[in-house]
Coordinates of C-alpha atoms in Angstrom, one line a residue:
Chain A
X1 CA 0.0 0.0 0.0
X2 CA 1.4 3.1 -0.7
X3 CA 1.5 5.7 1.7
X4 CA 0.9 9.7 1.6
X5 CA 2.4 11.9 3.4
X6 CA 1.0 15.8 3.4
X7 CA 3.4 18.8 4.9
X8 CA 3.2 20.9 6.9
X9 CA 0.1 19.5 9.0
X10 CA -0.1 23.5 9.2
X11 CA 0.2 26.2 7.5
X12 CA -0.2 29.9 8.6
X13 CA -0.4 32.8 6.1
X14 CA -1.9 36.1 5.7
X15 CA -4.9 36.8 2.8
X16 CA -3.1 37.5 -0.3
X17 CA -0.2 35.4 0.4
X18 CA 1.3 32.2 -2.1
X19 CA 0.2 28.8 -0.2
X20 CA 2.4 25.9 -1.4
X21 CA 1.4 22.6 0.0
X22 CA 2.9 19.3 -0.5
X23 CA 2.3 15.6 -0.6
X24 CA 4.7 13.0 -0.6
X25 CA 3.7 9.4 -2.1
X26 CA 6.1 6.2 -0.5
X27 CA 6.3 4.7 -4.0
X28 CA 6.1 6.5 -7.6
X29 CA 2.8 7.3 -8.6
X30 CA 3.9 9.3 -12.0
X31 CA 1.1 11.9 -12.2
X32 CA -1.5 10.1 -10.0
X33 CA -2.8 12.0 -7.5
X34 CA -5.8 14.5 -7.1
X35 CA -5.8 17.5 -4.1
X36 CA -9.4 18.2 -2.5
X37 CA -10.6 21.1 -0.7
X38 CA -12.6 20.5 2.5
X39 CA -14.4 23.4 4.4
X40 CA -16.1 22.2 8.0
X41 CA -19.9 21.0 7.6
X42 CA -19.7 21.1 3.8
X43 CA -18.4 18.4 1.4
X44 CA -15.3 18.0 -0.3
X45 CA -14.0 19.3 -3.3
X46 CA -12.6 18.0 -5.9
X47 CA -9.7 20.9 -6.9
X48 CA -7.2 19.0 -9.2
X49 CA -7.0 15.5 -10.7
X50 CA -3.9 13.6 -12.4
X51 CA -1.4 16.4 -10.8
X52 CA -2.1 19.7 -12.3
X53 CA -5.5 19.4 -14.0
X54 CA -7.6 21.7 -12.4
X55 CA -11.4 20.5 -12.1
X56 CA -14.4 22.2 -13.5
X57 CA -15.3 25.2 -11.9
X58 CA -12.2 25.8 -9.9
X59 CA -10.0 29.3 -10.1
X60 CA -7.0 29.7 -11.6
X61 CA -4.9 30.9 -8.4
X62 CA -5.0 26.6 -7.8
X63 CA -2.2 25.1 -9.7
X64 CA -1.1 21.4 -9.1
X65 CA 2.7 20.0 -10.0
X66 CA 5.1 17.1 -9.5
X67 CA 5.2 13.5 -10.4
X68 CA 6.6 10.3 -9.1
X69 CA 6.7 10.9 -5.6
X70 CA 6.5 14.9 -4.9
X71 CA 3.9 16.6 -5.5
X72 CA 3.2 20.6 -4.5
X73 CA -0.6 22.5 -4.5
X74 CA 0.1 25.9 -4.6
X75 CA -2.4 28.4 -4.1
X76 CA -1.3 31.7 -5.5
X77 CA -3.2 34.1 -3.8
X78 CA -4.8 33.1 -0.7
X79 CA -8.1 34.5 -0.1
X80 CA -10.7 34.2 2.5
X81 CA -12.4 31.4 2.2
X82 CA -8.9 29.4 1.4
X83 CA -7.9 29.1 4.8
X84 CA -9.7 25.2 5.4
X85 CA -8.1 21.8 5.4
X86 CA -6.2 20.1 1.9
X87 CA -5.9 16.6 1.1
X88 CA -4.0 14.8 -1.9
X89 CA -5.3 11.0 -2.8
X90 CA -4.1 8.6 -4.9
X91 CA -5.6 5.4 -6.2
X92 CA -3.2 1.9 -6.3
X93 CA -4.5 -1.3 -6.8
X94 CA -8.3 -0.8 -6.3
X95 CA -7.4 1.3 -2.9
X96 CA -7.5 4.9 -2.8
X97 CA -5.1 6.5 -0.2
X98 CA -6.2 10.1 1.6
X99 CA -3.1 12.5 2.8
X100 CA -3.8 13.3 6.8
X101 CA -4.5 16.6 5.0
X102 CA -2.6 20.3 5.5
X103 CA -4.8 22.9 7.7
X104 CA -4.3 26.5 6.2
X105 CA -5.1 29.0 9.0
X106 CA -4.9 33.4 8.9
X107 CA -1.6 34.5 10.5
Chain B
X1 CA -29.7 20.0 -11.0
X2 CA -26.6 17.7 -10.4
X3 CA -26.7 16.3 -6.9
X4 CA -25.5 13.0 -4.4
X5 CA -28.0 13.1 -1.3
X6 CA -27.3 10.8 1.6
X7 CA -29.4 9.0 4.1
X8 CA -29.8 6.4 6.9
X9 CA -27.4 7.9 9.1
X10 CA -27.9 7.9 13.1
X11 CA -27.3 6.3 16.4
X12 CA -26.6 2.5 16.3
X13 CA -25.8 0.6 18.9
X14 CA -22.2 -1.6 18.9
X15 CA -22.6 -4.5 17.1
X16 CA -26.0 -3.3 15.3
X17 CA -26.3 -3.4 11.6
X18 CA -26.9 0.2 9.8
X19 CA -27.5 0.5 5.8
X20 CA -26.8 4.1 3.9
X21 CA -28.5 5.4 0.9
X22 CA -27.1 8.4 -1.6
X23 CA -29.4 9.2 -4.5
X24 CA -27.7 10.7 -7.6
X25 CA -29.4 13.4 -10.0
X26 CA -28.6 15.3 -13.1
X27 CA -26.2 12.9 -14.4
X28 CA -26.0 9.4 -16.2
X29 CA -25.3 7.4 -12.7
X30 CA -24.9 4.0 -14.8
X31 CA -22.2 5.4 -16.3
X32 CA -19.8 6.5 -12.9
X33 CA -18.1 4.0 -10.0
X34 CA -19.5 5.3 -6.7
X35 CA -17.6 5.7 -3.8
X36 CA -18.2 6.0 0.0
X37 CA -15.3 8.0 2.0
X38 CA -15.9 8.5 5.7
X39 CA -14.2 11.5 8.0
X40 CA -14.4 10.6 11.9
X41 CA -14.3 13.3 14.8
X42 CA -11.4 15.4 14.2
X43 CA -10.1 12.8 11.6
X44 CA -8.9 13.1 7.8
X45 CA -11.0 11.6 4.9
X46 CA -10.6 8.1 4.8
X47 CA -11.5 6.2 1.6
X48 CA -14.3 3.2 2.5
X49 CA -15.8 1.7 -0.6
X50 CA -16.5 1.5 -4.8
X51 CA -19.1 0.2 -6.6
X52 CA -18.2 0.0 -10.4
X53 CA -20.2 0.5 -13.0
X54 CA -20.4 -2.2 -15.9
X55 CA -18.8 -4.7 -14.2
X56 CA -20.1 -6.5 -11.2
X57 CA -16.8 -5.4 -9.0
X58 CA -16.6 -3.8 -5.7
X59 CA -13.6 -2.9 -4.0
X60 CA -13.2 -1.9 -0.2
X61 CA -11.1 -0.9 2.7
X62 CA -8.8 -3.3 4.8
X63 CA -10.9 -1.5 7.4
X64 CA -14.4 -2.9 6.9
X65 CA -14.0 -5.6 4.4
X66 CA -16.0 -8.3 5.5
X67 CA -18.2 -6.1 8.1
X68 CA -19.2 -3.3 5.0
X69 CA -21.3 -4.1 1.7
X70 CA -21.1 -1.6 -1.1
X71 CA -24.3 -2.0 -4.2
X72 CA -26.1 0.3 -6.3
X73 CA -29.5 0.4 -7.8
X74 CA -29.0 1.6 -11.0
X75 CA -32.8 2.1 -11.9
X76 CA -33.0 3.9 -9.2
X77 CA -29.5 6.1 -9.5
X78 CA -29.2 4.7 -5.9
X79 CA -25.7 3.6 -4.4
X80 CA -25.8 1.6 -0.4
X81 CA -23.7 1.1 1.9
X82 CA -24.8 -1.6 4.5
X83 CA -22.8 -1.6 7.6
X84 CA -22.7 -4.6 10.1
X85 CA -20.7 -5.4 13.6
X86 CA -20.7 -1.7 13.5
X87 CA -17.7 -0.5 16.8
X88 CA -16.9 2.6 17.9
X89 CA -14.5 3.3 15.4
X90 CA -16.8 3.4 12.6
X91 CA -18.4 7.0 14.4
X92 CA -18.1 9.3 11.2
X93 CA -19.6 11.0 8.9
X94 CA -20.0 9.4 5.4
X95 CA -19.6 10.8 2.3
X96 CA -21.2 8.8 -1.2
X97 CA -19.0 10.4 -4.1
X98 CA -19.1 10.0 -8.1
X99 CA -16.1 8.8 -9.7
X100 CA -14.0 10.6 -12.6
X101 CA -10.7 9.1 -13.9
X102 CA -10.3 7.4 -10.2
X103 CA -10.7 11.1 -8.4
X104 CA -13.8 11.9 -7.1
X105 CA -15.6 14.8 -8.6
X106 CA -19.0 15.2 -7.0
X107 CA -19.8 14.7 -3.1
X108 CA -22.8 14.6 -1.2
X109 CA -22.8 16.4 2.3
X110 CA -22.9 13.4 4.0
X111 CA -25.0 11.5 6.9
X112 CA -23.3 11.4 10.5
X113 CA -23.5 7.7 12.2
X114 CA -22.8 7.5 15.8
X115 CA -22.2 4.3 17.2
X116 CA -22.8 4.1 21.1
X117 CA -24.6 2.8 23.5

């Protein structure tokens, strides 16, 4: 099973600031992995699939990069309602693997 | 309007059987996997179970495999999740979501299951 790990478990920045997550898979991956959003009491969201595809809908100041093992979300300009919780998942062998996810919190 | 509702959730006692419901609109359900991901108290997401499409293949978590049973209803857009010898550790809230290119694209806002006594 292949293992993700997310860093930093926090993050504190100021609104307007660049947000630059990562997620760190035990085994290559190539471009496999997907970041969500998650804001309390609502459901995920689905921001970028197969590294740095963003999904429908979502704003340009989300980028996704990496393969193999090391991938980054950055978030280029953080505003407001950024500041929640990130996860990255991948999918190997019929499993599909969360990140313990990176909390971005105001400075 | 596209949309995954769940249902079912509550308080179950340890040991008790619970079965979850999430009913898909605006979009050609046959045609998606459906997953269940559940987030406990103060918890990350964690991924539970898939029910493909096409094939008759359903995949699940070292976690409940053998306790959880994934199906869907595709005349009904309908996707389960029935839960048996249900501890402590299964307190969450759980999420049906649609598959796309093994991410997961669409997510209901979930049903809350307390076990307790």
């Amino acid at each position: 099973e292949i293992a993700l790990t997310q860093s930093p478990a926090t993050l504190s920045l100021s609104p307007g600031e660049r947000a630059t997550l990562s997620c760190r898979t035990s085994q290559s991956v190539g471009t496999s992995l997907s970041w969500y959003q998650h804001k309390p009491g609502q459901a995920p969201r689905l921001l970028i699939y197969d590294a740095s595809n963003r999904a429908t809908g979502i704003p340009a100041r989300f980028s996704g990069s990496g393969s193999g093992t090391d991938f980054t979300l950055t978030i280029s300009s953080l505003e407001p309602e950024d500041f929640v919780v990130y996860y990255c998942q991948h999918r190997n062998n019929w499993l599909w693997t969360f990140g313990q996810g990176t909390k971005v919190e105001i400075k | 309007q596209v949309q995954l509702v769940e249902s079912g959730g509550g308080v179950v006692q340890p040991g008790r059987s619970l079965r979850l419901s999430c009913a898909a609109t605006g979009f050609s359900f046959s045609n998606h996997g459906m997953h269940w991901v559940r987030q406990a108290p103060g918890k990350g997401l964690e991924w539970v179970a898939v029910a493909w499409s096409g094939i008759n293949r359903q995949d699940y978590a070292d976690s409940v495999k053998g306790r959880f049973t994934i199906s869907r209803d595709n005349s009904k857009n309908t996707v389960f999740l029935e839960m048996n010898s249900l501890g402590a550790d299964d307190t969450a809230v759980y999420y049906c979501a649609r598959d796309y290119a093994f991410s997961l694209d669409l997510w209901g806002q979930g049903t809350l299951v307390t076990v307790s006594s």
